[in-house]
């Protein structure tokens, strides 16, 4: 066993000890990871431990998101809606609760390596982000900072701006970038994207927004603002989900068609869609049974 795999194995062992029925899922998940992804996860865990976090805490963070999501799935099955539908209902309990938000974002970062749909969505960004383009990169809601980190490593933009309204997310994104790429031309600002009126229309070469749209009351306003800020030939990448309850998901799309109509009605065009069914089901079965579908899209201005 190398040092790289040892820390990953320790995390997985720790999670499986606390939640044994999850062991075979974890074994399968990690066996599907590329060596590069295992190295990334290992680097991330070492970075977290360098901040003074323990593997126990990181395992608990992952289990928090898993447990909370399962609980919300039961609510959704029983009621047919998400538990909350306004930002005010979740803002203080999630985004502005430092302790919870920290755990949530560390846990979510780990799902990017273990949950097959999250892995596939991150791979789509990695594969499609322009490698030969300068200019400005904007990311809305970087959270744990992993997509921004990948953009810095894979892309070739002249400057990178992240905008997030949660102090925990801003701290996590700033520190991950400083740790892995000290001196990178990146800024992370604590602000609400919709209130960032000073961002200049038509000035961004890339706009990325992972897992934010389902957290807001008016996703179409976000999509239209992205179309406005992007240059005519900008690279645009978003991810979101359908029928996928979580503690802070407030906007519910019941079909991919509903979502895609909203995207195309907001001045954007779908270049490459990725529609991922619930594990073990086909897209058709997921649709029929109202099971979660994850989606990622490479977009362009219409
Ligand atoms: C679920 S996390 C997504 C993290 C990461 N982008 C990913 O793809 O996994 C959502 C993030 O969006 C941020 N967010 C939600 N509404 C926002 C808004 N109006 N402006 C800026 N950030 C927002 C939250 O604070 C949180 O950090």
Coordinates of N, CA and C in Angstrom, one line a residue, residues 95-279:
X95 N -26.4 27.6 5.4 CA -25.3 28.4 4.8 C -24.6 29.3 5.9
X96 N -25.4 29.7 6.9 CA -24.8 30.6 7.9 C -24.5 29.9 9.2
X97 N -24.7 28.6 9.3 CA -24.4 27.9 10.5 C -23.0 27.3 10.2
X98 N -22.0 28.0 10.7 CA -20.6 27.7 10.4 C -20.2 26.2 10.6
X99 N -20.7 25.7 11.7 CA -20.3 24.3 12.1 C -20.9 23.3 11.1
X100 N -22.2 23.5 10.8 CA -22.9 22.6 9.9 C -22.4 22.7 8.5
X101 N -22.2 24.0 8.0 CA -21.8 24.2 6.7 C -20.4 23.7 6.4
X102 N -19.5 23.8 7.4 CA -18.2 23.2 7.2 C -18.3 21.7 7.0
X103 N -19.0 21.1 7.9 CA -19.1 19.6 7.7 C -19.8 19.3 6.4
X104 N -20.8 20.0 6.0 CA -21.5 19.8 4.8 C -20.5 19.9 3.6
X105 N -19.7 20.9 3.6 CA -18.9 21.1 2.4 C -17.7 20.1 2.4
X106 N -17.2 19.7 3.6 CA -16.1 18.7 3.6 C -16.7 17.4 3.1
X107 N -17.9 17.1 3.6 CA -18.6 15.8 3.1 C -18.9 15.8 1.7
X108 N -19.4 17.0 1.2 CA -19.7 17.1 -0.3 C -18.5 16.9 -1.1
X109 N -17.4 17.5 -0.7 CA -16.1 17.3 -1.5 C -15.8 15.8 -1.6
X110 N -16.0 15.1 -0.5 CA -15.6 13.7 -0.6 C -16.6 12.9 -1.5
X111 N -17.9 13.3 -1.6 CA -18.8 12.7 -2.5 C -18.3 12.8 -3.9
X112 N -17.6 13.8 -4.2 CA -17.1 14.0 -5.6 C -16.2 12.9 -6.1
X113 N -15.7 12.1 -5.1 CA -14.9 10.9 -5.4 C -15.6 9.6 -5.2
X114 N -16.7 9.6 -4.5 CA -17.4 8.4 -4.1 C -18.7 8.1 -4.7
X115 N -19.5 9.2 -5.0 CA -20.8 9.0 -5.5 C -20.7 9.0 -7.0
X116 N -21.1 7.9 -7.7 CA -20.8 7.8 -9.1 C -21.3 9.0 -9.9
X117 N -22.5 9.5 -9.6 CA -23.0 10.6 -10.4 C -22.2 11.9 -10.2
X118 N -21.8 12.1 -9.0 CA -20.9 13.3 -8.7 C -19.6 13.1 -9.4
X119 N -19.1 11.9 -9.4 CA -17.8 11.6 -10.1 C -17.9 11.9 -11.6
X120 N -19.0 11.5 -12.2 CA -19.2 11.7 -13.7 C -19.3 13.2 -14.0
X121 N -20.0 13.9 -13.1 CA -20.2 15.3 -13.4 C -18.9 16.1 -13.3
X122 N -18.1 15.7 -12.3 CA -16.8 16.4 -12.2 C -15.9 16.0 -13.4
X123 N -16.0 14.8 -13.9 CA -15.2 14.3 -15.0 C -15.6 15.1 -16.3
X124 N -16.9 15.5 -16.4 CA -17.4 16.2 -17.6 C -16.7 17.6 -17.6
X125 N -16.7 18.2 -16.4 CA -16.0 19.5 -16.4 C -14.5 19.4 -16.7
X126 N -13.9 18.4 -16.1 CA -12.5 18.2 -16.3 C -12.2 17.9 -17.8
X127 N -13.0 17.2 -18.5 CA -12.8 16.9 -19.9 C -13.0 18.0 -20.8
X128 N -14.0 18.9 -20.5 CA -14.5 19.9 -21.4 C -13.9 21.3 -21.2
X129 N -13.4 21.6 -20.0 CA -13.0 23.0 -19.7 C -11.9 23.4 -20.7
X130 N -12.0 24.5 -21.3 CA -11.0 24.9 -22.3 C -9.6 25.0 -21.7
X131 N -8.7 24.5 -22.5 CA -7.3 24.4 -22.0 C -6.4 25.5 -22.7
X132 N -7.0 26.2 -23.7 CA -6.2 27.0 -24.5 C -6.8 28.4 -24.6
X133 N -7.5 28.8 -23.6 CA -8.2 30.1 -23.6 C -7.8 30.9 -22.4
X134 N -7.5 32.2 -22.6 CA -7.2 33.1 -21.5 C -8.5 33.8 -21.1
X135 N -8.3 34.9 -20.4 CA -9.5 35.7 -20.1 C -9.9 35.4 -18.7
X136 N -11.2 35.6 -18.4 CA -11.8 35.6 -17.0 C -12.7 34.4 -16.8
X137 N -12.4 33.7 -15.7 CA -13.2 32.6 -15.3 C -14.1 33.0 -14.0
X138 N -15.3 32.8 -14.1 CA -16.2 33.1 -12.9 C -16.8 31.8 -12.4
X139 N -16.8 31.6 -11.1 CA -17.6 30.5 -10.5 C -18.5 30.9 -9.5
X140 N -19.8 30.5 -9.6 CA -20.8 30.8 -8.7 C -21.0 29.7 -7.7
X141 N -20.8 30.0 -6.4 CA -21.0 29.0 -5.3 C -20.0 27.9 -5.3
X142 N -18.7 28.2 -5.2 CA -17.7 27.1 -5.3 C -17.7 26.2 -4.1
X143 N -18.3 26.6 -3.0 CA -18.5 25.7 -1.8 C -17.2 25.2 -1.3
X144 N -16.9 23.9 -1.5 CA -15.6 23.3 -1.1 C -14.5 23.7 -1.9
X145 N -14.7 24.2 -3.1 CA -13.6 24.7 -4.0 C -13.0 23.7 -5.0
X146 N -13.6 22.5 -5.1 CA -12.9 21.5 -5.9 C -13.0 21.8 -7.4
X147 N -14.2 22.4 -7.8 CA -14.3 22.7 -9.3 C -13.4 23.8 -9.6
X148 N -13.3 24.8 -8.8 CA -12.4 26.0 -9.0 C -10.9 25.5 -9.1
X149 N -10.6 24.6 -8.2 CA -9.2 24.0 -8.2 C -9.0 23.3 -9.5
X150 N -9.9 22.5 -9.9 CA -9.7 21.8 -11.2 C -9.6 22.8 -12.4
X151 N -10.4 23.9 -12.3 CA -10.3 24.9 -13.4 C -8.9 25.5 -13.4
X152 N -8.4 25.8 -12.2 CA -7.0 26.4 -12.1 C -6.0 25.5 -12.7
X153 N -6.1 24.2 -12.3 CA -5.1 23.2 -12.8 C -5.2 22.9 -14.2
X154 N -6.5 22.8 -14.7 CA -6.7 22.3 -16.1 C -6.8 23.4 -17.1
X155 N -7.4 24.5 -16.7 CA -7.7 25.6 -17.6 C -6.4 26.5 -17.7
X156 N -6.6 27.6 -18.5 CA -5.5 28.5 -18.8 C -5.9 29.9 -18.7
X157 N -6.9 30.2 -17.8 CA -7.5 31.5 -17.8 C -6.5 32.5 -17.0
X158 N -6.7 33.8 -17.3 CA -5.8 34.8 -16.7 C -6.2 35.1 -15.3
X159 N -7.5 35.1 -15.0 CA -7.9 35.2 -13.6 C -9.2 34.5 -13.3
X160 N -9.3 34.1 -12.0 CA -10.3 33.3 -11.6 C -11.1 34.0 -10.4
X161 N -12.4 34.0 -10.5 CA -13.2 34.7 -9.5 C -14.2 33.7 -9.0
X162 N -14.3 33.5 -7.7 CA -15.3 32.7 -7.1 C -16.2 33.6 -6.2
X163 N -17.5 33.4 -6.2 CA -18.5 34.2 -5.5 C -19.4 33.3 -4.7
X164 N -19.4 33.4 -3.4 CA -20.2 32.5 -2.6 C -20.7 33.3 -1.4
X165 N -22.0 33.0 -1.0 CA -22.5 33.8 0.1 C -22.3 33.1 1.5
X166 N -21.7 32.0 1.5 CA -21.4 31.4 2.8 C -20.0 31.6 3.3
X167 N -19.8 32.0 4.5 CA -18.4 32.3 5.0 C -17.6 31.0 5.0
X168 N -18.3 29.9 5.4 CA -17.6 28.6 5.5 C -17.1 28.2 4.1
X169 N -17.9 28.4 3.1 CA -17.5 28.0 1.7 C -16.4 28.9 1.2
X170 N -16.4 30.2 1.5 CA -15.4 31.1 1.1 C -14.1 30.7 1.7
X171 N -14.1 30.4 3.0 CA -12.9 29.9 3.7 C -12.3 28.6 3.1
X172 N -13.2 27.7 2.8 CA -12.7 26.4 2.3 C -12.2 26.6 0.9
X173 N -12.8 27.4 0.1 CA -12.3 27.6 -1.3 C -11.0 28.4 -1.3
X174 N -10.9 29.4 -0.5 CA -9.7 30.2 -0.4 C -8.5 29.3 0.0
X175 N -8.8 28.5 1.1 CA -7.6 27.7 1.6 C -7.2 26.6 0.7
X176 N -8.2 26.0 0.0 CA -7.8 24.9 -0.9 C -7.0 25.4 -2.1
X177 N -7.3 26.6 -2.6 CA -6.6 27.2 -3.7 C -5.2 27.6 -3.2
X178 N -5.1 28.3 -2.0 CA -3.8 28.7 -1.5 C -2.9 27.6 -1.2
X179 N -3.5 26.5 -0.8 CA -2.7 25.3 -0.5 C -2.1 24.7 -1.7
X180 N -3.0 24.4 -2.7 CA -2.5 23.7 -3.9 C -1.9 24.6 -4.9
X181 N -2.3 25.8 -5.0 CA -1.8 26.8 -6.0 C -1.5 28.1 -5.4
X182 N -0.6 28.2 -4.5 CA -0.3 29.5 -3.9 C 0.1 30.5 -5.0
X183 N -0.4 31.7 -4.9 CA -0.1 32.7 -5.9 C -0.9 32.6 -7.2
X184 N -1.8 31.7 -7.3 CA -2.7 31.6 -8.5 C -3.5 32.9 -8.6
X185 N -3.8 33.4 -9.8 CA -4.6 34.6 -9.9 C -6.0 34.4 -9.6
X186 N -6.3 34.1 -8.4 CA -7.7 33.7 -8.0 C -8.2 34.5 -6.8
X187 N -9.4 34.9 -6.9 CA -10.1 35.7 -5.7 C -11.4 35.0 -5.4
X188 N -11.7 34.9 -4.1 CA -12.9 34.3 -3.7 C -13.6 35.3 -2.8
X189 N -14.8 35.8 -3.3 CA -15.5 36.8 -2.6 C -16.8 36.3 -1.9
X190 N -17.0 36.9 -0.7 CA -18.2 36.6 0.1 C -19.3 37.5 -0.3
X191 N -20.1 37.0 -1.2 CA -21.3 37.8 -1.6 C -22.3 37.0 -2.3
X192 N -23.5 37.5 -2.4 CA -24.6 36.9 -3.1 C -24.4 37.2 -4.6
X193 N -24.4 36.1 -5.4 CA -24.2 36.3 -6.8 C -25.2 37.3 -7.4
X194 N -26.5 37.2 -6.9 CA -27.5 38.1 -7.5 C -27.3 39.6 -7.1
X195 N -26.5 39.8 -6.1 CA -26.3 41.2 -5.7 C -25.0 41.7 -6.2
X196 N -24.2 40.9 -7.0 CA -23.0 41.3 -7.5 C -23.2 42.1 -8.8
X197 N -23.8 43.3 -8.6 CA -24.2 44.1 -9.8 C -23.0 44.7 -10.5
X198 N -21.8 44.7 -9.8 CA -20.6 45.3 -10.5 C -20.0 44.4 -11.5
X199 N -20.4 43.1 -11.5 CA -19.8 42.2 -12.5 C -20.2 42.7 -13.9
X200 N -19.3 42.8 -14.8 CA -19.5 43.4 -16.1 C -20.2 42.5 -17.1
X201 N -21.2 42.9 -17.7 CA -21.9 42.1 -18.8 C -20.9 41.7 -19.9
X202 N -21.0 40.5 -20.4 CA -20.2 40.1 -21.5 C -18.7 40.0 -21.3
X203 N -18.3 39.9 -20.0 CA -16.8 40.0 -19.7 C -16.2 38.6 -19.3
X204 N -17.0 37.6 -19.2 CA -16.4 36.3 -18.7 C -16.2 35.3 -19.9
X205 N -15.1 34.6 -19.9 CA -14.8 33.6 -20.9 C -15.3 32.3 -20.5
X206 N -15.5 32.1 -19.1 CA -16.0 30.9 -18.6 C -16.9 31.2 -17.4
X207 N -18.0 30.5 -17.3 CA -18.8 30.6 -16.1 C -19.2 29.2 -15.7
X208 N -18.9 28.9 -14.4 CA -19.2 27.5 -13.9 C -20.0 27.7 -12.6
X209 N -21.1 26.8 -12.5 CA -21.9 26.9 -11.4 C -22.4 25.4 -11.0
X210 N -21.7 24.8 -10.1 CA -22.0 23.4 -9.7 C -23.0 23.4 -8.5
X211 N -24.1 22.7 -8.7 CA -25.0 22.4 -7.6 C -25.4 23.7 -6.8
X212 N -25.9 24.6 -7.5 CA -26.4 25.9 -6.9 C -27.9 26.1 -7.3
X213 N -28.2 25.8 -8.5 CA -29.6 26.2 -9.0 C -30.7 25.6 -8.2
X214 N -30.5 24.4 -7.6 CA -31.6 23.8 -6.8 C -31.7 24.4 -5.4
X215 N -30.7 25.3 -5.1 CA -30.6 25.9 -3.8 C -31.2 27.3 -3.8
X216 N -31.8 27.7 -4.9 CA -32.3 29.1 -5.0 C -33.7 29.1 -5.4
X217 N -34.4 30.3 -5.1 CA -35.8 30.4 -5.3 C -36.1 30.6 -6.8
X218 N -35.2 31.3 -7.5 CA -35.5 31.7 -8.9 C -34.3 31.3 -9.8
X219 N -34.2 30.0 -10.0 CA -33.0 29.6 -10.8 C -33.0 30.3 -12.2
X220 N -34.1 30.7 -12.8 CA -34.1 31.3 -14.1 C -33.4 32.6 -14.0
X221 N -33.4 33.3 -12.9 CA -32.8 34.6 -12.7 C -31.2 34.4 -12.8
X222 N -30.8 33.3 -12.2 CA -29.3 32.9 -12.2 C -28.9 32.6 -13.6
X223 N -29.7 31.8 -14.3 CA -29.4 31.4 -15.7 C -29.3 32.7 -16.6
X224 N -30.2 33.6 -16.4 CA -30.2 34.7 -17.3 C -29.0 35.6 -17.0
X225 N -28.7 35.7 -15.7 CA -27.6 36.5 -15.3 C -26.3 35.9 -15.9
X226 N -26.2 34.6 -15.9 CA -25.0 34.0 -16.4 C -24.9 34.3 -17.9
X227 N -26.0 34.1 -18.6 CA -26.0 34.4 -20.0 C -25.6 35.9 -20.3
X228 N -26.0 36.8 -19.4 CA -25.6 38.2 -19.5 C -24.1 38.4 -19.3
X229 N -23.6 37.7 -18.3 CA -22.2 38.0 -17.9 C -21.2 37.3 -18.9
X230 N -21.6 36.3 -19.6 CA -20.7 35.5 -20.4 C -20.5 36.2 -21.8
X231 N -19.2 36.0 -22.2 CA -18.9 36.5 -23.6 C -19.7 35.7 -24.6
X232 N -19.9 36.1 -25.8 CA -20.7 35.4 -26.8 C -20.2 33.9 -27.0
X233 N -18.9 33.7 -26.9 CA -18.3 32.4 -27.2 C -17.8 31.7 -25.9
X234 N -18.4 32.1 -24.8 CA -17.9 31.6 -23.5 C -18.2 30.1 -23.3
X235 N -17.4 29.5 -22.5 CA -17.6 28.1 -22.0 C -18.5 28.3 -20.7
X236 N -19.6 27.6 -20.7 CA -20.5 27.6 -19.5 C -20.8 26.2 -19.1
X237 N -20.7 26.0 -17.8 CA -20.9 24.6 -17.3 C -21.7 24.7 -16.0
X238 N -22.8 23.9 -16.0 CA -23.6 23.9 -14.7 C -24.0 22.5 -14.4
X239 N -24.2 22.3 -13.1 CA -24.8 21.0 -12.7 C -26.0 21.3 -11.8
X240 N -26.9 20.4 -11.7 CA -28.1 20.5 -10.8 C -28.7 19.1 -10.7
X241 N -30.0 19.0 -10.2 CA -30.6 17.7 -10.1 C -32.1 17.8 -10.1
X242 N -32.7 16.7 -10.4 CA -34.2 16.5 -10.6 C -34.7 15.6 -9.5
X243 N -35.8 15.9 -8.8 CA -36.3 15.0 -7.8 C -35.2 14.5 -6.8
X244 N -34.4 15.4 -6.4 CA -33.2 15.0 -5.5 C -33.2 15.8 -4.2
X245 N -34.0 15.3 -3.2 CA -34.1 16.1 -2.0 C -32.8 16.1 -1.2
X246 N -32.5 17.2 -0.5 CA -31.4 17.4 0.4 C -31.8 18.5 1.3
X247 N -31.1 18.7 2.4 CA -31.6 19.6 3.4 C -31.8 21.0 2.9
X248 N -31.1 21.4 1.9 CA -31.2 22.8 1.4 C -31.6 22.9 0.0
X249 N -32.2 21.9 -0.6 CA -32.7 22.0 -1.9 C -34.1 22.6 -1.8
X250 N -34.3 23.7 -2.5 CA -35.6 24.3 -2.4 C -36.4 24.4 -3.8
X251 N -35.6 24.3 -4.9 CA -36.3 24.4 -6.2 C -36.4 23.0 -6.8
X252 N -37.6 22.6 -7.0 CA -37.8 21.2 -7.5 C -38.2 21.2 -9.0
X253 N -37.4 20.5 -9.8 CA -37.8 20.2 -11.2 C -38.2 18.7 -11.1
X254 N -39.3 18.4 -11.8 CA -39.8 17.0 -11.8 C -39.3 16.3 -13.0
X255 N -38.9 17.0 -14.0 CA -38.4 16.3 -15.2 C -37.2 17.1 -15.8
X256 N -36.3 16.4 -16.5 CA -35.2 17.1 -17.2 C -35.8 18.0 -18.2
X257 N -36.9 17.7 -18.8 CA -37.5 18.6 -19.8 C -37.8 19.9 -19.2
X258 N -38.4 19.9 -18.0 CA -38.8 21.2 -17.4 C -37.5 22.0 -17.2
X259 N -36.5 21.4 -16.7 CA -35.2 22.1 -16.4 C -34.6 22.7 -17.8
X260 N -34.6 21.8 -18.8 CA -34.0 22.2 -20.0 C -34.7 23.3 -20.8
X261 N -36.1 23.3 -20.6 CA -36.8 24.4 -21.1 C -36.5 25.7 -20.4
X262 N -36.2 25.6 -19.1 CA -35.8 26.8 -18.4 C -34.4 27.3 -18.9
X263 N -33.5 26.4 -19.1 CA -32.2 26.7 -19.6 C -32.3 27.4 -20.9
X264 N -33.0 26.8 -21.9 CA -33.0 27.3 -23.2 C -33.9 28.6 -23.3
X265 N -34.8 28.8 -22.3 CA -35.6 30.0 -22.3 C -34.8 31.1 -21.6
X266 N -33.6 30.9 -21.2 CA -32.8 31.9 -20.5 C -31.7 32.4 -21.3
X267 N -31.7 32.2 -22.6 CA -30.6 32.8 -23.4 C -29.4 31.9 -23.5
X268 N -29.7 30.6 -23.2 CA -28.5 29.6 -23.3 C -28.9 28.4 -24.2
X269 N -27.9 27.8 -24.6 CA -28.1 26.6 -25.5 C -27.3 25.4 -25.0
X270 N -27.9 24.2 -25.1 CA -27.2 23.1 -24.5 C -26.3 22.5 -25.5
X271 N -25.0 22.4 -25.2 CA -24.0 21.9 -26.1 C -23.7 20.4 -25.8
X272 N -23.6 20.1 -24.5 CA -23.4 18.7 -24.2 C -24.2 18.4 -22.9
X273 N -25.2 17.5 -23.0 CA -25.9 17.2 -21.7 C -25.4 15.9 -21.1
X274 N -25.5 15.8 -19.8 CA -25.2 14.6 -19.1 C -26.3 14.3 -18.2
X275 N -27.1 13.3 -18.4 CA -28.3 13.0 -17.6 C -28.0 11.7 -16.9
X276 N -27.9 11.7 -15.6 CA -27.5 10.5 -14.9 C -28.6 9.9 -14.0
X277 N -29.0 8.7 -14.3 CA -30.2 8.1 -13.5 C -29.7 7.8 -12.1
X278 N -30.7 7.5 -11.3 CA -30.5 7.0 -9.9 C -29.7 5.6 -10.0
X279 N -28.9 5.4 -9.0 CA -28.0 4.2 -9.1 C -28.8 2.9 -9.3

